[in-house]
Coordinates of C-alpha atoms and ligand atoms in Angstrom, one line a residue:
M1 CA -6.4 -22.5 10.8
P2 CA -8.2 -19.1 11.2
T3 CA -10.6 -18.1 8.5
P4 CA -8.9 -15.8 5.9
L5 CA -9.8 -12.1 6.3
P6 CA -11.9 -10.7 3.5
L7 CA -9.8 -7.9 2.2
I8 CA -10.2 -4.9 -0.2
L9 CA -7.0 -3.0 -1.0
D10 CA -7.3 0.5 -2.3
V11 CA -4.0 1.1 -4.2
D12 CA -2.0 3.5 -6.3
T13 CA 0.3 0.8 -7.7
G14 CA 3.4 1.8 -7.4
I15 CA 6.4 -0.5 -6.6
D16 CA 5.6 -1.1 -2.9
D17 CA 1.8 -1.3 -3.6
S18 CA 2.7 -4.1 -6.0
L19 CA 4.6 -6.0 -3.3
A20 CA 1.6 -5.5 -1.0
L21 CA -0.7 -7.0 -3.7
L22 CA 1.6 -10.0 -4.0
Y23 CA 1.7 -10.4 -0.2
A24 CA -2.1 -10.3 0.1
A25 CA -2.5 -12.6 -2.9
A26 CA -0.1 -15.1 -1.4
S27 CA -1.1 -15.0 2.3
P28 CA -3.3 -17.8 3.6
D29 CA -4.6 -15.2 6.2
A30 CA -6.1 -13.0 3.5
D31 CA -9.1 -13.5 1.2
L32 CA -8.3 -10.8 -1.3
I33 CA -11.6 -10.0 -2.9
A34 CA -10.9 -6.7 -4.8
A35 CA -8.5 -4.0 -5.5
T36 CA -9.7 -0.4 -6.0
C37 CA -7.6 2.1 -7.9
V38 CA -6.7 5.7 -7.2
S39 CA -4.3 8.2 -8.6
G40 CA -1.2 8.8 -6.5
N41 CA 2.2 7.3 -7.4
I42 CA 1.0 7.3 -11.0
D43 CA -2.3 8.2 -12.7
A44 CA -5.3 6.0 -11.9
E45 CA -5.5 4.6 -15.5
Q46 CA -2.0 3.3 -15.2
V47 CA -2.7 2.1 -11.7
G48 CA -5.5 0.0 -13.2
I49 CA -3.2 -1.6 -15.7
N50 CA -0.4 -2.2 -13.1
T51 CA -2.8 -3.7 -10.6
R52 CA -4.3 -6.2 -13.0
A53 CA -0.9 -7.1 -14.4
V54 CA 0.6 -7.8 -10.9
L55 CA -2.5 -9.8 -9.9
E56 CA -2.2 -11.8 -13.1
L57 CA 1.5 -12.4 -12.4
A58 CA 0.3 -13.9 -9.1
G59 CA -2.3 -16.0 -10.9
R60 CA -5.1 -14.1 -9.2
T61 CA -7.4 -13.2 -12.1
D62 CA -10.3 -13.9 -9.7
V63 CA -9.6 -10.6 -7.9
E64 CA -12.0 -7.8 -9.1
V65 CA -10.1 -4.6 -10.0
A66 CA -12.2 -1.4 -10.1
M67 CA -11.3 2.1 -11.2
G68 CA -11.7 4.9 -8.8
R69 CA -11.5 8.7 -8.8
Q70 CA -8.8 10.0 -11.1
I71 CA -8.0 13.3 -9.4
P72 CA -7.8 14.4 -5.8
L73 CA -10.9 16.0 -4.2
V74 CA -9.9 19.6 -4.6
R75 CA -6.2 19.8 -5.5
P76 CA -4.4 19.2 -8.8
L77 CA -3.1 15.7 -9.4
E78 CA 0.5 15.1 -8.5
T79 CA 2.3 11.8 -9.4
T80 CA 5.8 10.7 -8.7
P81 CA 7.5 8.8 -11.6
E82 CA 10.9 9.6 -10.2
T83 CA 10.1 7.4 -7.2
H84 CA 8.3 4.5 -9.0
G85 CA 9.4 4.8 -12.6
P86 CA 7.6 6.1 -15.7
Q87 CA 4.9 3.4 -15.6
G88 CA 4.9 3.0 -11.8
L89 CA 6.7 -0.4 -11.7
G90 CA 10.3 0.7 -11.7
H91 CA 12.4 -1.1 -14.3
A92 CA 9.9 -4.0 -14.6
Q93 CA 7.8 -4.6 -17.6
L94 CA 4.8 -6.9 -17.3
P95 CA 2.5 -8.2 -20.1
S96 CA -0.6 -6.1 -20.6
P97 CA -3.4 -7.5 -18.5
S98 CA -5.9 -9.8 -20.1
Q99 CA -8.7 -9.2 -17.6
P100 CA -10.9 -6.1 -17.9
L101 CA -11.6 -3.6 -15.2
S102 CA -14.7 -4.1 -13.2
D103 CA -17.9 -2.5 -14.4
R104 CA -18.3 -1.1 -10.9
H105 CA -16.7 2.2 -9.8
A106 CA -14.3 1.8 -6.8
V107 CA -16.6 3.7 -4.5
D108 CA -19.6 1.6 -5.5
L109 CA -17.6 -1.6 -5.0
I110 CA -16.5 -0.6 -1.5
L111 CA -20.0 0.4 -0.5
D112 CA -21.7 -2.5 -2.1
E113 CA -19.4 -5.1 -0.5
A114 CA -19.5 -3.5 2.9
R115 CA -23.4 -3.4 2.8
R116 CA -23.6 -6.9 1.4
R117 CA -21.4 -8.4 4.1
P118 CA -21.7 -6.1 7.1
G119 CA -19.0 -6.5 9.7
E120 CA -16.9 -8.8 7.5
I121 CA -14.7 -6.8 5.2
T122 CA -11.4 -5.1 6.1
L123 CA -10.3 -2.2 3.9
V124 CA -6.7 -1.2 3.6
T125 CA -5.8 2.0 1.8
L126 CA -2.2 2.2 0.4
G127 CA -2.6 5.4 -1.6
P128 CA -4.3 8.8 -1.2
L129 CA -7.7 8.6 0.6
T130 CA -9.7 10.0 -2.3
N131 CA -11.9 7.0 -2.9
L132 CA -12.5 6.3 0.8
A133 CA -13.5 10.0 1.4
L134 CA -16.1 9.8 -1.3
A135 CA -17.3 6.5 0.1
V136 CA -17.8 7.9 3.7
L137 CA -19.4 11.0 2.3
R138 CA -22.0 8.9 0.6
E139 CA -22.3 6.4 3.5
P140 CA -21.4 7.9 6.9
A141 CA -22.2 4.4 8.4
L142 CA -19.3 2.9 6.5
P143 CA -17.1 2.6 9.6
R144 CA -19.8 0.5 11.2
L145 CA -20.3 -1.7 8.1
L146 CA -16.6 -2.6 7.9
K147 CA -14.9 -5.2 10.1
G148 CA -11.8 -2.9 10.1
Y149 CA -9.9 -0.2 8.3
A150 CA -6.1 0.3 8.1
L151 CA -4.0 2.7 6.2
M152 CA -0.5 3.4 5.1
G153 CA -0.2 7.1 5.5
G154 CA 1.0 10.0 7.7
A155 CA 4.1 10.9 9.7
F156 CA 3.1 11.1 13.3
G157 CA 6.3 11.6 15.2
T158 CA 8.8 11.9 12.4
S159 CA 9.6 14.0 9.3
G160 CA 7.6 13.8 6.1
N161 CA 9.0 12.3 2.9
T162 CA 7.3 14.8 0.6
T163 CA 7.6 18.1 2.4
P164 CA 9.3 18.4 5.8
T165 CA 6.0 17.6 7.5
T166 CA 4.0 15.5 5.0
E167 CA 3.9 11.9 3.9
W168 CA 3.0 11.3 0.2
N169 CA -0.4 9.6 0.6
I170 CA -1.8 12.3 2.8
H171 CA 0.1 15.1 0.9
C172 CA -1.6 14.2 -2.4
D173 CA -5.2 14.6 -1.0
P174 CA -5.2 16.1 2.5
E175 CA -8.9 17.1 2.3
A176 CA -9.7 13.4 1.7
A177 CA -7.6 12.3 4.6
K178 CA -9.3 14.9 6.9
I179 CA -12.8 13.7 5.8
V180 CA -11.8 10.0 6.5
F181 CA -10.2 10.7 9.9
R182 CA -13.2 12.8 11.0
A183 CA -15.7 10.3 9.7
W184 CA -14.2 7.6 11.9
A185 CA -14.0 10.0 14.9
D186 CA -17.6 10.9 14.6
A187 CA -18.8 7.3 14.1
M188 CA -16.8 6.1 17.1
D189 CA -18.1 8.9 19.2
E190 CA -21.6 7.6 18.4
D191 CA -20.7 3.9 18.7
P192 CA -17.6 3.1 20.7
S193 CA -17.7 -0.5 19.6
I194 CA -16.4 0.5 16.1
P195 CA -12.8 -0.5 16.0
R196 CA -10.2 2.2 15.6
P197 CA -8.4 2.3 12.3
L198 CA -4.8 1.1 12.3
A199 CA -2.4 3.8 10.9
L200 CA 1.0 2.9 9.7
G201 CA 3.0 6.1 9.1
L202 CA 6.6 6.7 8.1
D203 CA 7.5 6.2 11.8
V204 CA 7.3 2.5 11.3
T205 CA 7.3 2.0 7.5
E206 CA 10.7 3.5 7.2
Q207 CA 12.0 0.8 9.5
A208 CA 10.9 -1.8 6.8
R209 CA 14.0 -1.7 4.6
I210 CA 14.5 -4.3 1.9
E211 CA 18.0 -4.8 0.5
P212 CA 19.6 -6.8 -2.3
A213 CA 20.4 -9.7 0.1
H214 CA 16.7 -10.2 0.6
I215 CA 16.3 -10.8 -3.1
V216 CA 18.9 -13.6 -2.9
L217 CA 16.8 -15.2 -0.1
L218 CA 13.6 -14.8 -2.2
A219 CA 15.3 -16.4 -5.2
R220 CA 16.5 -19.3 -3.1
R221 CA 13.1 -19.8 -1.5
S222 CA 11.4 -20.0 -4.9
G223 CA 14.0 -22.1 -6.6
S224 CA 14.8 -19.4 -9.1
T225 CA 18.3 -19.3 -10.6
P226 CA 20.7 -17.7 -10.4
D227 CA 20.3 -16.5 -6.8
E228 CA 23.0 -13.8 -7.4
S229 CA 21.4 -10.6 -6.2
M230 CA 20.1 -8.4 -9.0
A231 CA 22.1 -10.1 -11.8
L232 CA 21.3 -8.5 -15.1
E233 CA 20.9 -9.6 -18.7
G234 CA 23.9 -8.5 -20.9
G235 CA 26.3 -8.3 -18.0
D236 CA 28.5 -5.2 -18.3
D237 CA 27.3 -4.4 -21.9
P238 CA 25.8 -0.9 -21.5
M239 CA 23.7 -1.4 -24.7
A240 CA 22.1 -4.7 -23.5
P241 CA 18.6 -4.6 -21.9
Q242 CA 18.9 -4.0 -18.2
R243 CA 16.7 -6.8 -17.0
S244 CA 17.0 -9.4 -14.2
V245 CA 18.1 -12.8 -15.5
A246 CA 16.2 -14.6 -12.7
S247 CA 14.5 -17.7 -14.2
D248 CA 11.3 -17.2 -12.1
P249 CA 8.9 -14.5 -13.4
I250 CA 7.9 -13.3 -9.9
V251 CA 11.5 -13.1 -8.8
R252 CA 12.4 -11.3 -12.0
Y253 CA 9.6 -8.9 -11.5
V254 CA 10.5 -8.1 -7.9
A255 CA 14.2 -7.7 -8.8
D256 CA 13.5 -5.3 -11.7
A257 CA 10.8 -3.3 -9.8
L258 CA 13.0 -3.0 -6.7
R259 CA 16.2 -2.1 -8.6
F260 CA 14.5 1.2 -9.5
Y261 CA 13.4 1.8 -5.9
F262 CA 16.9 1.0 -4.6
E263 CA 18.4 3.6 -7.0
F264 CA 15.8 6.1 -5.8
H265 CA 16.6 5.5 -2.2
Q266 CA 20.3 5.6 -2.8
R267 CA 19.8 9.1 -4.3
Y268 CA 17.5 10.5 -1.6
D269 CA 17.9 8.4 1.5
G270 CA 21.6 7.3 1.3
F271 CA 21.3 3.5 1.2
Y272 CA 20.9 1.0 -1.6
G273 CA 17.7 -0.6 -0.6
A274 CA 14.1 0.6 -0.2
F275 CA 11.4 1.3 2.4
I276 CA 8.6 -1.0 1.6
H277 CA 5.7 0.9 3.3
D278 CA 2.6 -0.8 1.8
P279 CA 3.3 -4.5 2.3
L280 CA 4.1 -3.7 6.0
A281 CA 0.6 -2.2 6.3
V282 CA -1.0 -5.3 4.8
A283 CA 1.1 -7.6 7.0
A284 CA 0.2 -5.7 10.1
T285 CA -3.5 -5.8 9.2
L286 CA -3.3 -9.5 8.9
D287 CA -1.3 -9.9 12.1
R288 CA -1.6 -7.1 14.6
S289 CA 1.2 -8.6 16.7
L290 CA 3.7 -7.2 14.2
V291 CA 3.1 -3.7 15.5
E292 CA 2.8 -1.8 18.8
T293 CA 0.3 1.0 18.7
E294 CA -0.7 4.2 20.5
A295 CA -4.4 5.4 20.4
L296 CA -4.3 9.0 19.4
F297 CA -6.7 11.7 18.1
V298 CA -5.3 12.8 14.7
D299 CA -6.5 15.5 12.4
V300 CA -5.0 16.7 9.1
E301 CA -3.9 20.3 8.3
T302 CA -5.5 21.5 5.1
R303 CA -4.9 25.3 5.3
G304 CA -1.4 25.6 6.5
E305 CA 1.2 27.9 5.0
I306 CA 3.9 25.3 5.0
T307 CA 2.3 22.4 6.7
T308 CA -0.7 21.4 4.5
G309 CA -1.0 17.6 4.6
M310 CA 0.5 17.2 8.0
T311 CA -1.0 14.6 10.3
V312 CA -1.4 16.4 13.6
A313 CA -1.5 13.9 16.5
D314 CA -2.8 15.1 19.9
R315 CA -0.3 13.3 22.2
R316 CA -1.2 15.4 25.3
R317 CA -4.9 15.1 24.7
L318 CA -5.2 18.9 24.4
T319 CA -8.2 18.8 22.1
G320 CA -10.3 16.7 24.4
R321 CA -11.3 14.5 21.5
A322 CA -11.3 10.7 21.8
A323 CA -8.6 8.8 19.9
N324 CA -9.6 8.1 16.3
L325 CA -6.5 6.1 15.2
D326 CA -4.3 3.3 16.5
V327 CA -1.0 4.7 15.3
A328 CA 1.8 2.2 15.0
R329 CA 4.9 3.3 16.9
S330 CA 7.1 0.2 16.4
A331 CA 7.1 -2.8 14.2
D332 CA 8.7 -6.3 14.2
V333 CA 10.4 -5.7 10.9
A334 CA 12.6 -8.9 11.0
T335 CA 9.5 -11.1 11.2
F336 CA 7.8 -9.1 8.5
L337 CA 10.7 -9.5 6.1
D338 CA 10.9 -13.2 6.8
R339 CA 7.2 -13.5 6.1
L340 CA 7.4 -11.5 2.9
I341 CA 10.2 -13.7 1.5
E342 CA 8.4 -16.9 2.6
L343 CA 5.1 -15.8 1.0
L344 CA 6.4 -14.3 -2.2
G345 CA 9.0 -17.1 -2.6
G346 CA 6.3 -19.7 -1.9
L347 CA 3.9 -18.1 -4.4
A348 CA 6.7 -18.0 -7.1
A349 CA 7.5 -21.7 -6.5
D350 CA 3.8 -22.7 -6.6
R351 CA 3.2 -20.7 -9.8
V352 CA 6.1 -22.6 -11.5
N353 CA 4.6 -25.9 -10.4
V354 CA 1.2 -24.9 -11.7
A355 CA 2.7 -24.0 -15.1
R356 CA 4.5 -27.4 -15.4
Ligands
BDR1 C1 3.6 5.9 0.4 O1 3.7 6.7 -0.8 C2 3.9 5.9 -2.0 O2 5.0 6.4 -2.7 C3 4.1 4.5 -1.5 O3 3.5 3.6 -2.4 C4 3.5 4.5 -0.1 O4 2.1 4.1 -0.2 C5 4.8 6.2 1.2 O5 4.9 7.5 1.6
CA2 CA1 1.1 3.3 -2.2

């Protein structure tokens, strides 16, 4: 069996970030060592609470969780409770975390770990790039110190999900994304052996749709009952609490969190299901065969009139700059969803056995 990949996830947890955390916590291919928090879907303080609560649900109190920068580099903070719910986890309510936040700041944690274990750690950002921008500003050699870097962010050949041209993670802190993309471009110009970051934009993450039928499969895999998709406490009683009746806490959490995301996507995207961007980014980091990529030079618009936050990809090599990202252009979504159900269902089943 290959050695698990030492992983740091930078998150703005967030419904789909929470599924990415569960995926990494459950995967034998990942050695999840830390999660660093940034404002995005919800403010960073709530991200810190959500991230610890989700990791505790997974039984992963060993994972260090560090607070990062609470506002974007230069712009005012935007959050999106209408997408992820008032606390960021949809309709789910988890117990308050028992573990404290790390004493280290997120940026210190990323830099300390990368320096302590040069060439070993893979960083995946699933939110705005604020923490990583601060890290590369302080340590321009970071691209050389990491084993790899992957991000969920951008819309390279498709429409945005926040403005017509911008994807949420880049939209929230375009200056940070520009700093990060340029830092890797400069570092790779100096040292071509540095691996290109893997970028999963909406082009592929909007192919990763989860639907109620997948929750039935998850319940069956874990042994949770009933397996009826999205069954709620209180039946049709409108006064009863609207919570999943699933017997397994992880399945209950996933059903309640996703029910909110499904309602959002039904309103805005016309289907009762959800794009699960962030877990696809983690899955592709752990197994590159899940995506096909194209090497491109990408820069970020920061001074546009209507396009600020756009990821501008140089497909015809007009800038003369060497590619600085491996941009995913297709994904094996069926294999990814099977794996998500297997890993989360297996984790749920194991947690129940541990509790017995
Ligand atoms: C990205 O924005 C957030 O809402 C999601 O968590 C994901 O990281 C998708 O645009
Ligand atoms: Ca996210």
